[in-house]
Coordinates of C-alpha atoms in Angstrom, one line a residue:
M1 CA -3.1 -7.9 6.8
C2 CA -1.3 -7.3 3.2
M3 CA 1.1 -4.8 4.6
T4 CA 2.8 -7.3 6.6
C5 CA 2.4 -10.5 4.4
G6 CA 3.3 -8.8 1.4
C7 CA 0.6 -10.2 -0.6
G8 CA 0.9 -9.9 -4.4
S9 CA 4.7 -9.1 -4.2
G10 CA 5.9 -9.6 -7.9
E11 CA 2.7 -10.2 -9.4
T12 CA 1.8 -6.6 -10.5
H13 CA 1.4 -6.2 -14.2
I14 CA 0.7 -2.7 -15.8
E15 CA -0.5 -2.5 -19.3
G16 CA 2.0 -1.6 -22.3
G17 CA 5.4 -3.3 -20.2
D18 CA 7.0 -6.4 -21.4
A19 CA 7.1 -8.0 -17.6
G20 CA 5.2 -7.8 -14.3
V21 CA 6.6 -5.0 -12.2
H22 CA 8.0 -6.3 -8.9
T23 CA 7.1 -4.4 -5.8
H24 CA 8.8 -5.1 -2.6
A25 CA 7.6 -4.5 0.8
D26 CA 9.7 -1.6 1.0
G27 CA 8.1 0.3 -2.0
T28 CA 11.1 -0.3 -4.7
T29 CA 10.1 -1.8 -8.1
H30 CA 11.6 -3.3 -10.8
S31 CA 10.5 -5.4 -14.0
H32 CA 11.2 -8.8 -14.7
A33 CA 9.8 -11.7 -16.3
H34 CA 10.8 -14.8 -14.1
P35 CA 7.9 -16.7 -12.0
H36 CA 7.1 -15.7 -8.6
G37 CA 5.9 -17.9 -5.9
H38 CA 4.0 -16.4 -3.0
S39 CA 6.0 -16.6 0.3
H40 CA 5.8 -15.4 3.8
D41 CA 8.6 -13.8 6.0
G42 CA 11.2 -16.8 6.2
G43 CA 9.1 -19.2 5.6
A44 CA 6.9 -18.4 8.5
A45 CA 3.8 -20.1 9.5
H46 CA 0.5 -18.8 8.0
S47 CA -2.8 -19.9 9.2
H48 CA -5.9 -21.0 7.8
A49 CA -9.4 -21.7 9.1
H50 CA -11.3 -25.1 9.0
E51 CA -15.0 -24.6 8.6
H52 CA -17.1 -27.2 10.2
A53 CA -20.6 -28.1 9.9
H54 CA -21.3 -26.6 13.2
E55 CA -20.3 -23.3 14.8
P56 CA -16.9 -23.8 15.9
T57 CA -14.2 -22.3 13.8
H58 CA -10.5 -23.7 14.1
D59 CA -7.6 -21.4 13.1
D60 CA -4.9 -23.7 12.9
A61 CA -1.2 -22.0 12.8
H62 CA 1.1 -24.5 10.8
G63 CA 3.9 -25.2 12.7
H64 CA 2.9 -24.7 16.1
G65 CA 4.5 -27.9 17.8
H66 CA 1.6 -29.3 19.7
G67 CA 0.4 -32.9 18.6
H68 CA -3.2 -32.8 17.2
D69 CA -4.1 -34.2 13.7
H70 CA -6.6 -32.6 11.3
D71 CA -9.0 -35.4 9.8
H72 CA -10.0 -33.7 6.4
D73 CA -11.9 -36.4 5.4
H74 CA -14.1 -37.1 8.5
D75 CA -17.7 -37.1 7.6
H76 CA -20.1 -35.7 10.0
D77 CA -23.3 -33.9 10.5
H78 CA -23.4 -32.3 13.9
D79 CA -21.4 -34.5 15.6
H80 CA -17.6 -33.6 15.0
D81 CA -15.0 -36.2 15.5
H82 CA -11.8 -34.6 16.0
D83 CA -8.7 -36.7 16.7
H84 CA -7.0 -33.8 18.4
D85 CA -4.9 -34.5 21.4
H86 CA -5.7 -31.3 22.9
D87 CA -7.9 -31.7 25.9
H88 CA -11.5 -30.7 25.9
D89 CA -13.7 -32.4 28.5
H90 CA -16.6 -33.0 26.2
D91 CA -17.4 -36.3 24.7
Q92 CA -16.1 -37.1 20.8
D93 CA -19.6 -37.9 19.9
H94 CA -21.6 -34.8 21.3
D95 CA -24.4 -33.6 19.2
H96 CA -24.8 -29.9 18.0
D97 CA -26.3 -28.9 20.9
H98 CA -23.3 -28.9 23.1
D99 CA -23.2 -26.5 26.3
H100 CA -19.9 -26.2 27.8
D101 CA -18.9 -23.2 30.0
D102 CA -15.1 -23.9 30.2
D103 CA -13.0 -21.1 29.2
H104 CA -10.6 -23.6 27.2
D105 CA -7.4 -21.5 26.6
H106 CA -5.2 -23.3 23.8
A107 CA -1.6 -21.8 24.2
Q108 CA -1.1 -23.1 20.7
G109 CA -3.3 -20.0 19.4
H110 CA -6.1 -21.2 17.7
T111 CA -9.6 -20.3 18.6
H112 CA -12.9 -22.0 18.7
S113 CA -15.7 -19.8 18.0
H114 CA -18.9 -21.6 20.0
G115 CA -21.1 -18.5 19.9
H116 CA -19.5 -16.6 22.7
A117 CA -18.1 -13.2 22.6
A118 CA -16.4 -12.2 19.5
V119 CA -12.6 -13.0 19.3
H120 CA -11.4 -9.2 18.4
Y121 CA -7.7 -9.0 16.8
G122 CA -7.8 -5.3 15.9
L123 CA -7.4 -4.1 19.6
G124 CA -3.7 -3.7 19.8
A125 CA -1.7 -0.9 18.8
A126 CA -1.1 -2.2 15.3
G127 CA -5.0 -2.8 14.7
G128 CA -4.5 -6.3 13.6
A129 CA -2.5 -9.4 14.2
A130 CA 0.1 -11.6 12.4
P131 CA 1.5 -14.9 13.5
G132 CA 4.7 -14.8 15.2
M133 CA 5.0 -10.9 15.0
S134 CA 4.5 -8.6 18.2
Q135 CA 2.3 -5.5 17.8
T136 CA 5.4 -3.2 18.1
R137 CA 7.1 -5.1 15.2
L138 CA 3.8 -4.9 12.9
V139 CA 3.5 -1.0 13.7
Q140 CA 7.1 -0.6 12.7
I141 CA 6.3 -2.7 9.3
E142 CA 3.3 -0.7 8.5
R143 CA 5.2 2.7 9.2
D144 CA 8.0 1.7 6.8
I145 CA 5.8 0.2 3.9
L146 CA 3.5 3.7 4.1
A147 CA 6.4 5.8 4.3
K148 CA 7.9 4.5 1.0
N149 CA 4.2 4.7 -0.6
D150 CA 3.9 8.2 0.9
G151 CA 7.2 9.4 -1.1
H152 CA 5.6 7.8 -4.5
A153 CA 2.3 9.7 -3.6
Q154 CA 3.9 12.8 -2.9
R155 CA 5.6 12.8 -6.5
N156 CA 2.1 11.6 -8.1
R157 CA 0.4 14.7 -6.4
A158 CA 3.1 17.0 -7.5
A159 CA 2.9 15.9 -10.7
L160 CA -0.7 15.9 -11.1
A161 CA -0.8 19.4 -9.6
A162 CA 1.6 20.7 -12.4
R163 CA -0.5 19.4 -15.0
G164 CA -4.1 20.9 -13.2
V165 CA -5.4 17.2 -13.0
F166 CA -8.0 16.6 -10.7
A167 CA -7.6 12.8 -9.4
L168 CA -9.8 10.8 -7.7
N169 CA -9.5 7.5 -6.0
L170 CA -12.7 5.4 -6.5
V171 CA -12.9 2.7 -3.7
S172 CA -15.6 0.0 -2.8
S173 CA -16.3 -3.7 -2.2
P174 CA -16.6 -6.1 -5.4
G175 CA -20.4 -5.7 -7.1
S176 CA -20.8 -2.2 -5.7
G177 CA -21.4 -0.8 -9.7
K178 CA -18.2 1.3 -9.5
T179 CA -17.5 0.4 -12.9
T180 CA -20.5 1.3 -14.5
L181 CA -21.1 4.3 -12.5
L182 CA -17.6 5.3 -13.9
V183 CA -18.7 4.7 -17.5
R184 CA -21.9 6.7 -17.1
T185 CA -19.8 9.4 -15.5
I186 CA -17.4 9.5 -18.6
E187 CA -20.5 9.5 -21.0
L188 CA -22.1 12.6 -19.3
L189 CA -18.9 14.5 -19.1
Q190 CA -18.2 14.2 -22.8
G191 CA -17.5 17.6 -24.2
R192 CA -17.5 19.1 -20.8
L193 CA -14.3 17.6 -19.3
P194 CA -11.6 15.2 -20.5
V195 CA -11.4 11.8 -18.4
A196 CA -8.7 9.4 -18.2
V197 CA -8.8 6.2 -16.0
V198 CA -6.4 3.9 -14.2
E199 CA -8.3 0.5 -13.5
G200 CA -6.8 -1.8 -10.9
D201 CA -8.0 -5.4 -10.6
Q202 CA -6.5 -8.7 -9.7
Q203 CA -6.6 -10.1 -13.0
T204 CA -8.3 -9.4 -16.6
S205 CA -8.5 -6.0 -18.5
F206 CA -12.3 -6.3 -18.6
D207 CA -13.1 -3.2 -17.1
A208 CA -10.4 -1.1 -18.9
D209 CA -11.9 -2.4 -22.2
R210 CA -15.5 -0.9 -21.1
I211 CA -13.7 2.4 -20.3
R212 CA -12.0 2.3 -23.4
A213 CA -15.5 1.8 -25.3
T214 CA -16.4 5.1 -24.1
G215 CA -13.2 6.6 -26.0
A216 CA -11.7 7.7 -23.1
P217 CA -7.8 6.7 -22.5
A218 CA -7.6 3.8 -19.8
L219 CA -4.5 1.8 -18.5
Q220 CA -5.0 -1.5 -16.7
I221 CA -3.1 -2.6 -13.2
N222 CA -3.1 -6.2 -12.5
T223 CA -2.3 -6.9 -9.1
G224 CA -2.1 -10.5 -9.0
K225 CA -2.6 -11.8 -5.2
G226 CA -2.3 -8.1 -4.3
C227 CA -5.4 -6.5 -2.7
H228 CA -5.0 -2.8 -3.5
L229 CA -3.2 -0.2 -5.8
D230 CA -0.5 1.5 -4.4
A231 CA 1.3 4.7 -5.2
A232 CA 4.4 3.3 -7.0
M233 CA 2.1 1.6 -9.5
V234 CA 0.0 4.6 -10.0
E235 CA 3.2 6.5 -10.5
T236 CA 4.2 4.1 -13.4
A237 CA 0.8 4.2 -15.0
L238 CA 0.7 8.0 -15.1
A239 CA 3.9 8.0 -17.0
R240 CA 2.6 5.8 -19.6
L241 CA -1.1 7.5 -19.6
A242 CA 0.1 11.2 -19.5
P243 CA -3.3 12.7 -18.7
A244 CA -4.2 15.9 -20.6
E245 CA -3.8 19.2 -18.5
D246 CA -7.1 20.4 -16.8
S247 CA -8.4 17.0 -16.7
V248 CA -9.8 14.4 -14.7
L249 CA -8.0 11.1 -13.7
M250 CA -10.3 8.5 -12.3
I251 CA -8.4 5.5 -10.5
E252 CA -10.5 2.8 -9.9
N253 CA -9.2 0.8 -7.0
V254 CA -9.5 -3.1 -6.7
G255 CA -12.6 -4.1 -5.1
N256 CA -11.7 -4.3 -1.4
L257 CA -13.1 -2.0 1.6
V258 CA -10.3 -2.8 4.0
C259 CA -6.5 -2.4 2.4
P260 CA -6.9 0.8 0.2
A261 CA -7.9 2.9 2.8
G262 CA -4.4 3.1 4.3
F263 CA -2.7 3.9 0.6
D264 CA -2.5 7.3 -0.4
L265 CA -1.9 7.1 -4.2
G266 CA -1.5 11.1 -4.6
E267 CA -5.2 11.8 -5.3
A268 CA -7.3 14.7 -4.1
H269 CA -9.9 12.6 -2.9
K270 CA -10.9 9.2 -2.1
V271 CA -14.7 8.4 -3.2
V272 CA -16.1 5.5 -1.6
V273 CA -19.1 3.9 -3.5
L274 CA -21.5 1.8 -1.2
S275 CA -24.6 0.4 -3.1
V276 CA -28.1 -0.1 -1.4
T277 CA -27.8 -3.8 -2.0
E278 CA -24.9 -4.1 0.4
G279 CA -26.4 -3.1 3.7
E280 CA -26.6 -0.2 6.0
D281 CA -24.2 -1.1 8.4
K282 CA -21.3 -1.3 5.9
P283 CA -19.6 2.1 7.5
L284 CA -19.8 0.6 10.8
K285 CA -18.1 -2.7 9.7
Y286 CA -15.4 -1.0 7.6
P287 CA -14.9 2.1 9.3
D288 CA -11.2 3.0 8.1
M289 CA -12.4 3.1 4.7
F290 CA -15.3 5.8 5.5
A291 CA -13.1 7.7 7.7
A292 CA -10.4 8.0 4.8
A293 CA -13.2 9.0 2.1
S294 CA -14.2 12.7 1.6
L295 CA -17.4 11.7 -0.5
M296 CA -19.7 8.8 -0.2
L297 CA -21.7 8.0 -3.4
L298 CA -24.7 5.7 -2.4
N299 CA -25.3 3.7 -5.6
K300 CA -28.3 1.9 -7.4
I301 CA -30.8 4.0 -5.3
D302 CA -33.2 2.8 -8.2
L303 CA -33.5 -0.4 -6.3
L304 CA -34.6 1.1 -2.9
P305 CA -38.3 0.3 -3.7
H306 CA -37.5 -3.3 -4.0
L307 CA -35.0 -3.7 -1.0
R308 CA -35.5 -3.6 2.9
F309 CA -32.8 -0.9 3.1
D310 CA -32.7 1.5 6.0
L311 CA -31.5 4.7 4.1
Q312 CA -31.6 7.0 7.3
A313 CA -29.5 4.3 9.3
C314 CA -27.1 4.0 6.3
L315 CA -26.7 7.7 6.3
A316 CA -26.3 7.9 10.0
N317 CA -23.5 5.3 10.0
A318 CA -21.8 7.0 7.7
R319 CA -21.5 10.4 9.6
R320 CA -20.8 8.3 12.5
V321 CA -17.6 7.2 11.4
N322 CA -16.8 10.4 9.5
P323 CA -18.8 13.5 10.3
A324 CA -17.3 15.4 7.6
I325 CA -18.2 13.2 4.8
E326 CA -20.3 14.6 1.7
I327 CA -22.8 11.9 0.6
L328 CA -24.6 12.0 -2.8
Q329 CA -27.3 9.3 -3.7
V330 CA -26.8 8.2 -7.4
S331 CA -28.0 5.8 -9.8
A332 CA -25.9 5.2 -13.0
T333 CA -29.4 3.4 -14.7
S334 CA -31.9 6.1 -14.0
D335 CA -29.2 8.8 -13.7
E336 CA -30.9 10.1 -10.4
G337 CA -28.4 12.3 -8.8
M338 CA -25.8 12.0 -11.4
A339 CA -26.1 15.8 -12.1
A340 CA -25.0 16.6 -8.4
W341 CA -22.0 14.0 -9.1
L342 CA -21.0 16.0 -12.2
A343 CA -21.1 19.3 -10.6
W344 CA -18.9 17.9 -7.8
I345 CA -16.3 16.9 -10.2
E346 CA -16.5 20.0 -12.3
R347 CA -15.8 22.1 -9.0
G348 CA -13.2 19.9 -8.4
A349 CA -11.6 20.4 -11.6
Q350 CA -11.9 23.8 -11.8
A351 CA -10.2 24.2 -8.6
A352 CA -7.2 22.1 -9.8
S353 CA -7.2 24.2 -13.1
Q354 CA -7.3 27.3 -11.4
Q355 CA -4.6 26.3 -9.1
R356 CA -2.3 25.2 -11.9
L357 CA -2.7 28.6 -13.6
A358 CA -2.0 30.5 -10.5
E359 CA 1.3 28.7 -10.0
V360 CA 2.1 29.3 -13.6
D361 CA 1.2 32.9 -13.2
T362 CA 3.6 33.2 -10.0
L363 CA 6.5 31.5 -11.9
Q364 CA 6.2 33.9 -14.9
R365 CA 6.3 36.9 -12.5
R366 CA 9.1 35.2 -10.8
V367 CA 11.0 34.6 -14.1
A368 CA 10.3 38.5 -15.3
E369 CA 11.7 39.6 -12.1
L370 CA 14.9 37.6 -12.7
E371 CA 15.1 38.8 -16.0
A372 CA 14.7 42.5 -15.0
Q373 CA 17.3 41.8 -12.3
L374 CA 19.7 40.2 -14.9
A375 CA 19.6 43.0 -17.2
R376 CA 20.0 45.7 -14.3
L377 CA 23.3 43.7 -13.4
Q378 CA 24.4 43.6 -17.2
G379 CA 24.1 47.5 -17.4
T380 CA 26.2 48.4 -14.7

């Protein structure tokens, strides 16, 4: 869980800077050029999984004090010979069709999945787990990080509103067609609305280059090991990108349906892009993202005739997670549904522009009132 381990800390790079932007767990940032290592709290142990040829998965936490060894060079088909000292009452040379009903409980904290009920680490108050941390501590860390992030997000929202910019946070899993959809959207909006783009990826500027090829300004943010954009990164990007008044800002987040759900960037809406090649169960598997989104774009619908994709089940699953979510079916290849998507953007952009003009009008009236009051005072 990125908000507790701090993945990507110090590895963010925003185009136009001379050095990386170091974002701490508390939300503060500074720039510097020295190399970074990826460390966990106080050198605390982290866990990884050893996948064997058969079903069991060992989630071994480093530093857990019991004396079993993993021989990573052991060569097994369906016989697994572990040199572990932990007590299993099954043979070392049992074949794949082993059937043991013992509910073997490892105090060391690693689990064996032998086809029994799923092991669920998201049922606690924090909605997740991290080695060596209580649920209370996880909740407090998450609150602290998100509170810092929300401060940056509020500044972003105020700055965008002052310029009448309609900002959208596009989120999806990798391969959903987000960038292709964005490129086609910009092409179709040319002459109708100015668009600027903030691109988020772990590495490379490929997507920003594709956006700039359309003529739209784009700024790349590379997050390194980080799995999402945060509001501090976007705040820095906005200062450099300076989107035009009464325009649209598209923030293409890192491909990830988990972590970006929890981070407000100051956008007007999260827009989740789901392609028909991914499966109709995605909204149920990643509910936080679909619950946080205002709009779902069901992308690549031109491929429906070639897939076994249950369209109605997908729509029902999305609305089961978020009854209020709007859904548009689109294809950047055939342009199906693109007119409805562009109309949705234009309505939002018009509302943002009208809000800016209303605030300008309010301020101008207030200035006129103050000037009239000053004139009366000077005349007395």
